[in-house]
mmCIF file of C-alpha atoms and ligand atoms in Angstrom:
data_model
loop_
_atom_site.group_PDB
_atom_site.id
_atom_site.type_symbol
_atom_site.label_atom_id
_atom_site.label_comp_id
_atom_site.label_asym_id
_atom_site.label_seq_id
_atom_site.Cartn_x
_atom_site.Cartn_y
_atom_site.Cartn_z
ATOM 1 C CA MET A 117 105.631 31.280 122.939
ATOM 2 C CA GLU A 118 108.353 33.756 123.773
ATOM 3 C CA SER A 119 111.718 33.217 122.132
ATOM 4 C CA THR A 120 114.439 31.992 124.495
ATOM 5 C CA SER A 121 117.273 32.851 122.152
ATOM 6 C CA ILE A 122 119.818 35.467 123.184
ATOM 7 C CA PHE A 123 119.760 36.732 119.608
ATOM 8 C CA SER A 124 117.541 39.434 118.177
ATOM 9 C CA GLU A 125 114.378 38.406 116.356
ATOM 10 C CA ARG A 126 115.761 40.321 113.383
ATOM 11 C CA VAL A 127 118.871 38.261 112.939
ATOM 12 C CA GLN A 128 117.033 35.017 113.567
ATOM 13 C CA LYS A 129 114.812 35.737 110.569
ATOM 14 C CA ILE A 130 117.635 35.540 108.036
ATOM 15 C CA GLN A 131 119.802 32.781 106.570
ATOM 16 C CA PRO A 132 123.538 32.801 105.851
ATOM 17 C CA SER A 133 124.349 33.572 102.201
ATOM 18 C CA ALA A 134 123.962 30.266 100.306
ATOM 19 C CA THR A 135 126.450 31.250 97.628
ATOM 20 C CA LEU A 136 129.105 32.237 100.142
ATOM 21 C CA ALA A 137 128.434 28.957 101.971
ATOM 22 C CA VAL A 138 129.087 26.960 98.785
ATOM 23 C CA ASP A 139 132.247 28.986 98.257
ATOM 24 C CA ALA A 140 133.404 28.301 101.806
ATOM 25 C CA ARG A 141 132.707 24.557 101.438
ATOM 26 C CA ALA A 142 134.610 24.484 98.126
ATOM 27 C CA ARG A 143 137.599 26.265 99.682
ATOM 28 C CA GLU A 144 137.580 23.876 102.644
ATOM 29 C CA LEU A 145 137.466 20.745 100.442
ATOM 30 C CA LYS A 146 140.242 22.096 98.220
ATOM 31 C CA ALA A 147 142.366 22.875 101.282
ATOM 32 C CA ARG A 148 141.928 19.228 102.332
ATOM 33 C CA GLY A 149 143.362 18.175 98.984
ATOM 34 C CA VAL A 150 140.076 17.184 97.306
ATOM 35 C CA ASP A 151 140.191 17.604 93.513
ATOM 36 C CA LEU A 152 137.086 19.774 93.485
ATOM 37 C CA ILE A 153 135.733 21.829 90.614
ATOM 38 C CA SER A 154 133.650 24.735 91.756
ATOM 39 C CA PHE A 155 130.947 26.449 89.746
ATOM 40 C CA GLY A 156 130.024 28.366 92.884
ATOM 41 C CA ALA A 157 132.009 31.576 92.437
ATOM 42 C CA GLY A 158 130.124 34.860 92.380
ATOM 43 C CA GLU A 159 133.147 36.773 91.191
ATOM 44 C CA PRO A 160 135.286 37.137 88.059
ATOM 45 C CA ASP A 161 138.272 34.787 88.071
ATOM 46 C CA PHE A 162 140.444 37.516 86.501
ATOM 47 C CA ASP A 163 142.899 39.632 88.428
ATOM 48 C CA THR A 164 142.148 43.312 89.066
ATOM 49 C CA PRO A 165 143.764 45.224 86.160
ATOM 50 C CA ASP A 166 147.242 46.622 86.874
ATOM 51 C CA ASN A 167 146.392 50.293 86.323
ATOM 52 C CA ILE A 168 143.768 50.005 89.087
ATOM 53 C CA LYS A 169 146.152 48.288 91.495
ATOM 54 C CA GLN A 170 148.733 50.967 90.748
ATOM 55 C CA ALA A 171 146.292 53.734 91.669
ATOM 56 C CA ALA A 172 145.775 52.078 95.058
ATOM 57 C CA ILE A 173 149.520 51.746 95.632
ATOM 58 C CA GLU A 174 149.974 55.435 94.832
ATOM 59 C CA ALA A 175 147.157 56.345 97.221
ATOM 60 C CA ILE A 176 148.998 54.529 99.998
ATOM 61 C CA HIS A 177 152.308 56.216 99.152
ATOM 62 C CA GLN A 178 150.580 59.589 99.160
ATOM 63 C CA GLY A 179 149.178 58.919 102.613
ATOM 64 C CA PHE A 180 145.553 58.755 101.505
ATOM 65 C CA THR A 181 144.988 56.363 104.362
ATOM 66 C CA LYS A 182 142.787 58.322 106.760
ATOM 67 C CA TYR A 183 139.069 58.891 107.236
ATOM 68 C CA ALA A 184 137.479 60.349 104.138
ATOM 69 C CA ASP A 185 134.097 61.864 103.205
ATOM 70 C CA VAL A 186 131.380 59.569 104.572
ATOM 71 C CA SER A 187 129.420 59.390 101.331
ATOM 72 C CA GLY A 188 132.473 59.044 99.076
ATOM 73 C CA THR A 189 135.324 61.261 97.926
ATOM 74 C CA GLN A 190 134.643 64.123 95.571
ATOM 75 C CA ASP A 191 136.866 62.707 92.817
ATOM 76 C CA LEU A 192 135.067 59.343 92.952
ATOM 77 C CA LYS A 193 131.660 61.049 92.883
ATOM 78 C CA GLU A 194 132.790 62.999 89.828
ATOM 79 C CA ALA A 195 133.911 59.775 88.137
ATOM 80 C CA ILE A 196 130.523 58.207 88.967
ATOM 81 C CA LEU A 197 128.631 61.237 87.620
ATOM 82 C CA ALA A 198 130.647 60.967 84.389
ATOM 83 C CA LYS A 199 129.888 57.246 84.215
ATOM 84 C CA PHE A 200 126.137 57.846 84.522
ATOM 85 C CA GLN A 201 126.320 60.521 81.861
ATOM 86 C CA ARG A 202 128.330 58.266 79.521
ATOM 87 C CA ASP A 203 126.612 54.916 80.058
ATOM 88 C CA TYR A 204 123.072 55.909 81.061
ATOM 89 C CA GLY A 205 122.673 59.330 79.462
ATOM 90 C CA ILE A 206 121.586 60.703 82.852
ATOM 91 C CA SER A 207 122.988 63.793 84.603
ATOM 92 C CA TYR A 208 122.903 63.403 88.328
ATOM 93 C CA GLN A 209 124.115 65.974 90.871
ATOM 94 C CA PRO A 210 126.788 65.098 93.475
ATOM 95 C CA GLN A 211 124.130 65.107 96.237
ATOM 96 C CA GLU A 212 122.315 62.355 94.321
ATOM 97 C CA ILE A 213 125.269 59.949 94.658
ATOM 98 C CA ILE A 214 126.540 57.892 97.588
ATOM 99 C CA VAL A 215 129.463 55.478 97.588
ATOM 100 C CA SER A 216 129.175 52.483 99.939
ATOM 101 C CA CYS A 217 131.186 49.393 100.907
ATOM 102 C CA GLY A 218 130.134 47.299 97.899
ATOM 103 C CA ALA A 219 126.819 47.202 96.026
ATOM 104 C CA LYS A 220 125.522 44.873 98.724
ATOM 105 C CA HIS A 221 126.014 47.632 101.279
ATOM 106 C CA SER A 222 124.314 50.128 98.933
ATOM 107 C CA LEU A 223 121.267 47.832 98.826
ATOM 108 C CA TYR A 224 121.344 47.294 102.577
ATOM 109 C CA ASN A 225 121.313 51.056 103.174
ATOM 110 C CA ILE A 226 118.464 51.608 100.717
ATOM 111 C CA PHE A 227 116.289 48.977 102.373
ATOM 112 C CA GLN A 228 117.069 50.328 105.839
ATOM 113 C CA VAL A 229 116.081 53.891 104.985
ATOM 114 C CA LEU A 230 112.957 53.150 102.919
ATOM 115 C CA LEU A 231 111.348 50.048 104.426
ATOM 116 C CA ASP A 232 109.410 49.460 107.603
ATOM 117 C CA LYS A 233 107.429 46.679 109.175
ATOM 118 C CA GLY A 234 104.294 46.031 107.146
ATOM 119 C CA ASP A 235 105.740 47.249 103.847
ATOM 120 C CA GLU A 236 105.815 44.840 100.950
ATOM 121 C CA VAL A 237 108.565 44.500 98.353
ATOM 122 C CA LEU A 238 108.028 42.834 94.975
ATOM 123 C CA LEU A 239 110.845 40.521 94.054
ATOM 124 C CA PRO A 240 110.844 38.780 90.674
ATOM 125 C CA ALA A 241 112.109 35.181 91.002
ATOM 126 C CA PRO A 242 114.593 33.668 90.458
ATOM 127 C CA TYR A 243 116.287 36.336 92.586
ATOM 128 C CA TRP A 244 119.647 36.925 94.222
ATOM 129 C CA SER A 245 119.046 35.542 97.696
ATOM 130 C CA SER A 246 120.564 38.476 99.593
ATOM 131 C CA TYR A 247 117.691 40.780 98.567
ATOM 132 C CA ALA A 248 115.183 38.662 100.451
ATOM 133 C CA ASP A 249 117.242 38.441 103.618
ATOM 134 C CA MET A 250 118.202 42.113 103.624
ATOM 135 C CA ILE A 251 114.537 43.065 103.171
ATOM 136 C CA LEU A 252 113.470 40.754 106.017
ATOM 137 C CA LEU A 253 115.940 42.531 108.303
ATOM 138 C CA THR A 254 113.893 45.731 107.975
ATOM 139 C CA GLY A 255 110.673 44.001 109.035
ATOM 140 C CA ALA A 256 109.175 44.364 105.542
ATOM 141 C CA ARG A 257 107.701 41.430 103.632
ATOM 142 C CA VAL A 258 108.826 39.972 100.329
ATOM 143 C CA LYS A 259 106.257 39.144 97.659
ATOM 144 C CA VAL A 260 107.721 36.930 94.972
ATOM 145 C CA ILE A 261 106.655 37.251 91.328
ATOM 146 C CA ARG A 262 107.517 34.105 89.378
ATOM 147 C CA THR A 263 109.134 34.425 85.954
ATOM 148 C CA LYS A 264 109.790 31.567 83.546
ATOM 149 C CA ALA A 265 112.831 30.386 81.613
ATOM 150 C CA LYS A 266 110.738 29.711 78.506
ATOM 151 C CA GLU A 267 109.752 33.400 78.520
ATOM 152 C CA GLY A 268 113.327 34.574 79.014
ATOM 153 C CA PHE A 269 112.582 35.304 82.693
ATOM 154 C CA ARG A 270 110.783 38.466 81.584
ATOM 155 C CA LEU A 271 108.617 40.363 84.025
ATOM 156 C CA HIS A 272 105.252 40.939 82.374
ATOM 157 C CA GLY A 273 103.219 44.040 83.054
ATOM 158 C CA ASP A 274 100.115 41.970 83.833
ATOM 159 C CA GLY A 275 101.945 39.907 86.422
ATOM 160 C CA LEU A 276 103.359 43.042 87.969
ATOM 161 C CA LYS A 277 99.981 44.798 88.135
ATOM 162 C CA LYS A 278 98.402 41.755 89.768
ATOM 163 C CA ALA A 279 101.135 41.584 92.391
ATOM 164 C CA ILE A 280 100.808 45.204 93.484
ATOM 165 C CA GLY A 281 98.796 45.572 96.689
ATOM 166 C CA THR A 282 98.001 48.357 99.116
ATOM 167 C CA ARG A 283 101.220 47.847 101.107
ATOM 168 C CA THR A 284 103.512 47.516 98.089
ATOM 169 C CA LYS A 285 106.316 50.014 98.438
ATOM 170 C CA MET A 286 109.093 48.793 96.207
ATOM 171 C CA LEU A 287 110.026 46.675 93.197
ATOM 172 C CA ILE A 288 113.479 45.164 92.740
ATOM 173 C CA LEU A 289 114.940 44.785 89.252
ATOM 174 C CA ASN A 290 118.203 43.018 88.485
ATOM 175 C CA SER A 291 119.197 42.911 84.826
ATOM 176 C CA PRO A 292 121.457 41.127 83.926
ATOM 177 C CA SER A 293 120.282 38.835 86.652
ATOM 178 C CA ASN A 294 122.006 36.767 89.230
ATOM 179 C CA PRO A 295 121.231 33.798 89.011
ATOM 180 C CA THR A 296 119.736 33.550 85.493
ATOM 181 C CA GLY A 297 121.889 35.975 83.485
ATOM 182 C CA ALA A 298 118.669 37.178 81.810
ATOM 183 C CA CYS A 299 118.375 40.792 80.656
ATOM 184 C CA LEU A 300 115.143 42.761 80.475
ATOM 185 C CA PRO A 301 114.430 44.322 77.073
ATOM 186 C CA LYS A 302 113.870 48.042 76.742
ATOM 187 C CA GLU A 303 110.148 47.725 75.928
ATOM 188 C CA ASP A 304 109.501 45.687 79.080
ATOM 189 C CA LEU A 305 111.341 48.260 81.170
ATOM 190 C CA GLN A 306 109.258 51.042 79.664
ATOM 191 C CA GLU A 307 106.057 49.181 80.450
ATOM 192 C CA ILE A 308 107.225 48.476 83.997
ATOM 193 C CA GLY A 309 108.160 52.159 84.312
ATOM 194 C CA LYS A 310 104.611 53.223 83.404
ATOM 195 C CA ILE A 311 103.048 50.862 85.927
ATOM 196 C CA VAL A 312 105.266 51.824 88.860
ATOM 197 C CA GLN A 313 104.877 55.506 88.038
ATOM 198 C CA GLU A 314 101.107 55.175 88.114
ATOM 199 C CA LYS A 315 101.190 53.308 91.422
ATOM 200 C CA GLY A 316 103.894 55.456 93.045
ATOM 201 C CA ILE A 317 106.166 52.524 93.839
ATOM 202 C CA TRP A 318 109.921 52.765 94.379
ATOM 203 C CA VAL A 319 112.160 50.915 91.962
ATOM 204 C CA VAL A 320 115.564 49.668 92.980
ATOM 205 C CA THR A 321 117.509 48.630 89.918
ATOM 206 C CA ASP A 322 120.634 46.608 90.617
ATOM 207 C CA ASP A 323 122.797 47.044 87.510
ATOM 208 C CA ILE A 324 125.976 45.486 88.893
ATOM 209 C CA TYR A 325 126.404 43.140 85.864
ATOM 210 C CA GLU A 326 125.831 45.930 83.339
ATOM 211 C CA LYS A 327 129.201 45.520 81.610
ATOM 212 C CA LEU A 328 128.844 41.781 81.020
ATOM 213 C CA ILE A 329 126.461 41.618 78.074
ATOM 214 C CA TYR A 330 126.487 39.113 75.178
ATOM 215 C CA ASP A 331 125.080 38.684 71.674
ATOM 216 C CA ARG A 332 125.161 42.467 71.252
ATOM 217 C CA PHE A 333 122.054 42.665 73.418
ATOM 218 C CA GLU A 334 121.068 46.328 73.745
ATOM 219 C CA TRP A 335 121.264 46.637 77.489
ATOM 220 C CA ARG A 336 119.477 49.571 79.110
ATOM 221 C CA SER A 337 118.678 50.486 82.674
ATOM 222 C CA ILE A 338 115.096 51.319 83.603
ATOM 223 C CA ALA A 339 116.517 54.612 84.887
ATOM 224 C CA SER A 340 117.451 55.546 81.301
ATOM 225 C CA VAL A 341 114.375 54.338 79.436
ATOM 226 C CA ALA A 342 111.713 55.408 81.948
ATOM 227 C CA PRO A 343 112.928 58.884 83.003
ATOM 228 C CA GLU A 344 109.488 59.624 84.470
ATOM 229 C CA ILE A 345 110.310 57.423 87.490
ATOM 230 C CA ARG A 346 113.447 59.390 88.414
ATOM 231 C CA ASP A 347 111.960 60.646 91.726
ATOM 232 C CA HIS A 348 111.211 57.055 92.709
ATOM 233 C CA CYS A 349 114.207 55.210 91.337
ATOM 234 C CA LEU A 350 117.450 54.134 92.953
ATOM 235 C CA VAL A 351 120.209 52.830 90.723
ATOM 236 C CA VAL A 352 122.759 50.518 92.307
ATOM 237 C CA ASN A 353 126.014 49.765 90.553
ATOM 238 C CA GLY A 354 129.679 49.300 91.444
ATOM 239 C CA VAL A 355 133.113 48.207 90.363
ATOM 240 C CA SER A 356 133.106 44.630 91.724
ATOM 241 C CA LYS A 357 132.027 42.654 88.671
ATOM 242 C CA ALA A 358 133.041 44.899 85.753
ATOM 243 C CA TYR A 359 136.604 45.487 86.962
ATOM 244 C CA ALA A 360 137.233 42.258 88.861
ATOM 245 C CA MET A 361 137.306 44.230 92.127
ATOM 246 C CA THR A 362 135.090 42.137 94.404
ATOM 247 C CA GLY A 363 137.471 42.330 97.339
ATOM 248 C CA TRP A 364 137.860 46.107 97.229
ATOM 249 C CA ARG A 365 134.261 46.713 98.354
ATOM 250 C CA ILE A 366 133.116 49.742 96.402
ATOM 251 C CA GLY A 367 129.504 50.128 95.280
ATOM 252 C CA PHE A 368 127.398 53.197 94.641
ATOM 253 C CA THR A 369 123.819 54.451 94.449
ATOM 254 C CA ALA A 370 122.240 57.223 92.400
ATOM 255 C CA GLY A 371 118.821 58.540 93.341
ATOM 256 C CA PRO A 372 116.789 61.377 94.851
ATOM 257 C CA ALA A 373 118.913 63.616 97.108
ATOM 258 C CA GLU A 374 116.705 63.166 100.182
ATOM 259 C CA VAL A 375 117.067 59.355 100.062
ATOM 260 C CA ILE A 376 120.801 59.632 99.455
ATOM 261 C CA GLY A 377 120.985 62.022 102.431
ATOM 262 C CA GLN A 378 119.296 59.475 104.702
ATOM 263 C CA MET A 379 121.637 56.762 103.448
ATOM 264 C CA SER A 380 124.610 59.008 104.254
ATOM 265 C CA LYS A 381 123.276 59.553 107.761
ATOM 266 C CA LEU A 382 122.958 55.791 108.254
ATOM 267 C CA GLN A 383 126.420 55.227 106.817
ATOM 268 C CA SER A 384 127.883 57.921 109.115
ATOM 269 C CA GLN A 385 126.609 55.934 112.096
ATOM 270 C CA SER A 386 127.677 52.520 110.853
ATOM 271 C CA THR A 387 130.623 52.043 108.486
ATOM 272 C CA SER A 388 131.720 55.699 107.980
ATOM 273 C CA ASN A 389 133.460 56.187 104.639
ATOM 274 C CA PRO A 390 134.169 53.251 102.316
ATOM 275 C CA ASN A 391 137.844 52.270 102.216
ATOM 276 C CA SER A 392 139.836 55.358 101.183
ATOM 277 C CA ILE A 393 142.432 53.448 99.132
ATOM 278 C CA ALA A 394 139.795 51.421 97.295
ATOM 279 C CA MET A 395 138.000 54.680 96.416
ATOM 280 C CA LYS A 396 141.153 55.930 94.659
ATOM 281 C CA ALA A 397 141.356 52.620 92.807
ATOM 282 C CA ALA A 398 137.690 52.946 91.796
ATOM 283 C CA VAL A 399 138.376 56.409 90.316
ATOM 284 C CA GLU A 400 141.007 54.802 88.080
ATOM 285 C CA ALA A 401 138.658 51.929 87.219
ATOM 286 C CA LEU A 402 135.942 54.316 86.023
ATOM 287 C CA ASN A 403 138.138 56.990 84.411
ATOM 288 C CA GLY A 404 141.039 54.851 83.155
ATOM 289 C CA PRO A 405 141.357 52.647 80.060
ATOM 290 C CA GLN A 406 138.419 50.258 79.585
ATOM 291 C CA GLU A 407 140.095 47.626 77.365
ATOM 292 C CA SER A 408 140.389 45.089 80.166
ATOM 293 C CA VAL A 409 136.603 45.183 80.684
ATOM 294 C CA GLU A 410 136.022 44.268 77.047
ATOM 295 C CA LYS A 411 138.651 41.525 77.188
ATOM 296 C CA MET A 412 136.974 39.923 80.192
ATOM 297 C CA ARG A 413 133.560 40.289 78.566
ATOM 298 C CA GLN A 414 134.732 38.495 75.426
ATOM 299 C CA GLU A 415 136.198 35.663 77.451
ATOM 300 C CA PHE A 416 132.965 35.306 79.433
ATOM 301 C CA GLU A 417 130.952 35.217 76.222
ATOM 302 C CA LYS A 418 133.093 32.362 74.872
ATOM 303 C CA ARG A 419 132.585 30.435 78.076
ATOM 304 C CA ARG A 420 128.861 31.117 78.123
ATOM 305 C CA ASN A 421 128.566 29.687 74.615
ATOM 306 C CA PHE A 422 130.463 26.598 75.623
ATOM 307 C CA VAL A 423 128.580 26.062 78.896
ATOM 308 C CA VAL A 424 125.109 26.493 77.392
ATOM 309 C CA ASP A 425 125.867 24.167 74.472
ATOM 310 C CA ARG A 426 127.502 21.575 76.698
ATOM 311 C CA LEU A 427 124.669 21.551 79.248
ATOM 312 C CA SER A 428 122.021 21.462 76.534
ATOM 313 C CA ALA A 429 123.656 18.292 75.158
ATOM 314 C CA ILE A 430 122.999 16.472 78.443
ATOM 315 C CA PRO A 431 119.690 14.579 78.438
ATOM 316 C CA HIS A 432 116.847 16.076 80.494
ATOM 317 C CA ILE A 433 118.604 19.381 81.166
ATOM 318 C CA GLN A 434 117.072 22.597 79.919
ATOM 319 C CA CYS A 435 119.379 25.561 79.825
ATOM 320 C CA PHE A 436 118.238 29.108 79.056
ATOM 321 C CA ARG A 437 120.837 31.038 77.038
ATOM 322 C CA PRO A 438 121.470 34.162 79.116
ATOM 323 C CA GLN A 439 122.410 37.532 77.611
ATOM 324 C CA GLY A 440 124.537 38.687 80.548
ATOM 325 C CA ALA A 441 126.411 38.153 83.856
ATOM 326 C CA PHE A 442 128.440 34.944 84.317
ATOM 327 C CA TYR A 443 125.859 32.424 85.447
ATOM 328 C CA VAL A 444 123.627 29.787 83.923
ATOM 329 C CA PHE A 445 120.581 28.469 85.721
ATOM 330 C CA PRO A 446 119.603 25.183 84.068
ATOM 331 C CA ASP A 447 116.471 23.269 84.991
ATOM 332 C CA VAL A 448 117.607 19.858 86.242
ATOM 333 C CA SER A 449 114.315 18.777 87.796
ATOM 334 C CA LYS A 450 113.753 15.972 85.286
ATOM 335 C CA TRP A 451 116.543 14.156 87.136
ATOM 336 C CA TYR A 452 114.707 14.404 90.461
ATOM 337 C CA GLY A 453 113.409 11.072 91.713
ATOM 338 C CA ARG A 454 116.591 9.193 90.771
ATOM 339 C CA GLU A 455 118.772 7.611 93.440
ATOM 340 C CA TYR A 456 122.414 7.937 94.346
ATOM 341 C CA GLN A 457 123.867 5.463 96.867
ATOM 342 C CA GLY A 458 120.430 4.642 98.175
ATOM 343 C CA LYS A 459 119.458 8.300 98.651
ATOM 344 C CA LYS A 460 116.788 9.919 96.530
ATOM 345 C CA ILE A 461 117.592 13.159 94.720
ATOM 346 C CA GLU A 462 114.491 15.149 95.537
ATOM 347 C CA ASN A 463 115.305 18.790 95.049
ATOM 348 C CA SER A 464 118.029 21.272 94.107
ATOM 349 C CA SER A 465 119.804 20.872 97.467
ATOM 350 C CA SER A 466 120.058 17.073 97.234
ATOM 351 C CA PHE A 467 121.055 17.428 93.560
ATOM 352 C CA ALA A 468 123.926 19.751 94.570
ATOM 353 C CA GLU A 469 124.958 17.388 97.375
ATOM 354 C CA PHE A 470 124.945 14.459 94.973
ATOM 355 C CA LEU A 471 127.271 16.347 92.587
ATOM 356 C CA ILE A 472 129.768 17.083 95.340
ATOM 357 C CA ASP A 473 129.668 13.530 96.711
ATOM 358 C CA ALA A 474 129.713 11.709 93.378
ATOM 359 C CA VAL A 475 132.096 13.790 91.272
ATOM 360 C CA GLN A 476 133.351 16.654 93.442
ATOM 361 C CA VAL A 477 131.578 19.373 91.482
ATOM 362 C CA ALA A 478 130.183 22.330 93.452
ATOM 363 C CA VAL A 479 127.069 24.229 92.294
ATOM 364 C CA VAL A 480 124.569 26.401 94.166
ATOM 365 C CA PRO A 481 121.073 24.897 94.692
ATOM 366 C CA GLY A 482 118.358 26.919 92.976
ATOM 367 C CA VAL A 483 116.241 26.948 96.121
ATOM 368 C CA ALA A 484 118.571 29.682 97.399
ATOM 369 C CA PHE A 485 117.258 31.849 94.542
ATOM 370 C CA GLY A 486 113.599 30.943 95.000
ATOM 371 C CA GLU A 487 113.503 28.267 92.260
ATOM 372 C CA ASP A 488 113.975 24.657 93.330
ATOM 373 C CA HIS A 489 113.957 23.135 89.821
ATOM 374 C CA SER A 490 117.326 24.600 88.897
ATOM 375 C CA ILE A 491 120.932 24.877 89.963
ATOM 376 C CA ARG A 492 123.239 27.837 89.424
ATOM 377 C CA LEU A 493 126.585 27.408 87.757
ATOM 378 C CA SER A 494 129.041 30.270 87.541
ATOM 379 C CA TYR A 495 131.364 30.169 84.559
ATOM 380 C CA ALA A 496 133.827 32.530 86.213
ATOM 381 C CA ALA A 497 136.334 29.656 86.088
ATOM 382 C CA SER A 498 139.040 28.587 83.656
ATOM 383 C CA MET A 499 137.903 26.934 80.425
ATOM 384 C CA GLU A 500 139.865 23.844 81.409
ATOM 385 C CA ASN A 501 137.995 23.535 84.696
ATOM 386 C CA ILE A 502 134.670 24.275 83.044
ATOM 387 C CA GLN A 503 135.231 21.481 80.523
ATOM 388 C CA LYS A 504 136.381 19.066 83.183
ATOM 389 C CA GLY A 505 133.537 19.971 85.536
ATOM 390 C CA LEU A 506 130.803 19.598 82.943
ATOM 391 C CA THR A 507 132.184 16.244 81.786
ATOM 392 C CA ARG A 508 132.086 15.071 85.385
ATOM 393 C CA LEU A 509 128.524 16.344 85.788
ATOM 394 C CA HIS A 510 127.432 14.573 82.604
ATOM 395 C CA ASP A 511 129.112 11.300 83.652
ATOM 396 C CA ALA A 512 127.554 11.476 87.104
ATOM 397 C CA LEU A 513 124.073 11.839 85.649
ATOM 398 C CA LEU A 514 124.555 9.008 83.160
ATOM 399 C CA ALA A 515 125.593 6.717 86.019
ATOM 400 C CA LEU A 516 122.405 7.487 87.957
ATOM 401 C CA ARG A 517 119.702 4.887 88.228
HETATM 402 C C1 PLP B 194 122.932 40.851 91.854
HETATM 403 C C2 PLP B 194 124.038 41.268 92.749
HETATM 404 N N1 PLP B 194 124.002 42.477 93.314
HETATM 405 C C3 PLP B 194 124.977 42.899 94.136
HETATM 406 C C4 PLP B 194 126.058 42.089 94.422
HETATM 407 C C5 PLP B 194 127.093 42.575 95.381
HETATM 408 O O1 PLP B 194 128.114 43.281 94.795
HETATM 409 P P1 PLP B 194 129.308 43.858 95.692
HETATM 410 O O2 PLP B 194 130.394 42.840 95.673
HETATM 411 O O3 PLP B 194 129.695 45.134 95.028
HETATM 412 O O4 PLP B 194 128.782 44.070 97.062
HETATM 413 C C6 PLP B 194 126.134 40.814 93.852
HETATM 414 C C7 PLP B 194 127.266 39.922 94.179
HETATM 415 O O5 PLP B 194 127.237 38.740 94.007
HETATM 416 C C8 PLP B 194 125.109 40.407 92.987
HETATM 417 O O6 PLP B 194 125.142 39.204 92.400
#
């Protein structure tokens, strides 16, 4: 039957961002005076460091407020090249870099220039939900590869090989991961590198949480440890999470010049340059003092320790101890089947609803990340609120029948 909607088939295929929806609901309830504790945030709760703000203020005073280079200013590209040299040990050329309006926009551009109808993209689950929707927008298909908490959410070579088919064009990696916080060890990345090299598959590695690493885990990007895939690898990173700059909207991609060129063409016909003032601020973020990054990291590590221990002390909750990012993704499915006010808790969505209704605690249902047994909690919140929120969650569960 033909669609009667006025909207394109494309846009009808996708869902609104579940995490942003939880955020919006939390904001609305708070505005109505509800004493809500939200574990929904996908952003650091710290302020952008002062030196970065100052750079933006200076940019405004100097009149750097006009159109700029579509693919990013030269000084920002130089700062990004230096970052890749310093943190990844990779020398890229300026034509291998493009700056976009947030890492999300970088990913969107990549998918638009590389994917077509009929292509298949391998997406290890649990995954950040926006990948799936952005891929669907291109007409390509998503093939999910399940990974397990008890195996540290690692992507095994065997599983990867089995998932690769004739239409497979791309593999997405996200380490540290949103929503699990899991990091992929170097040896796994090397094995994955060999497999994708052999099969000629593109790898998109989303390293946006790179600076938030705990337990001295030796974080590496696949781009660094599998240099043989360089011609088929796109590295996405940005300033949002490391420098508490989510609202500034600066992300970047490093990869083969011809792909970057196509992304620039697309960007020139859509957003034009990323915000000129934010680009000046991003130069300061990357080139300026890095102490604030370490301070935030240490604070997140403290909170992670608390959250994992606290959740693990609640009966029937299993919580993987993540090595990065600022999320935990506990399995709460042993509580499914219980009732709250006559309604059965059947899945991650009804579990999240129950928490809001019973104790005004907001979490994101795991189903939004392709795993219905879990919920995602962000610990980008004050320690006081984290303590209060987890006590409420514990009490709510103990009161369940
Ligand atoms: C895995 C992942 N990649 C990319 C992004 C988007 O980053 P940005 O704010 O730079 O667009 C997010 C934000 O939540 C994320 O979790």
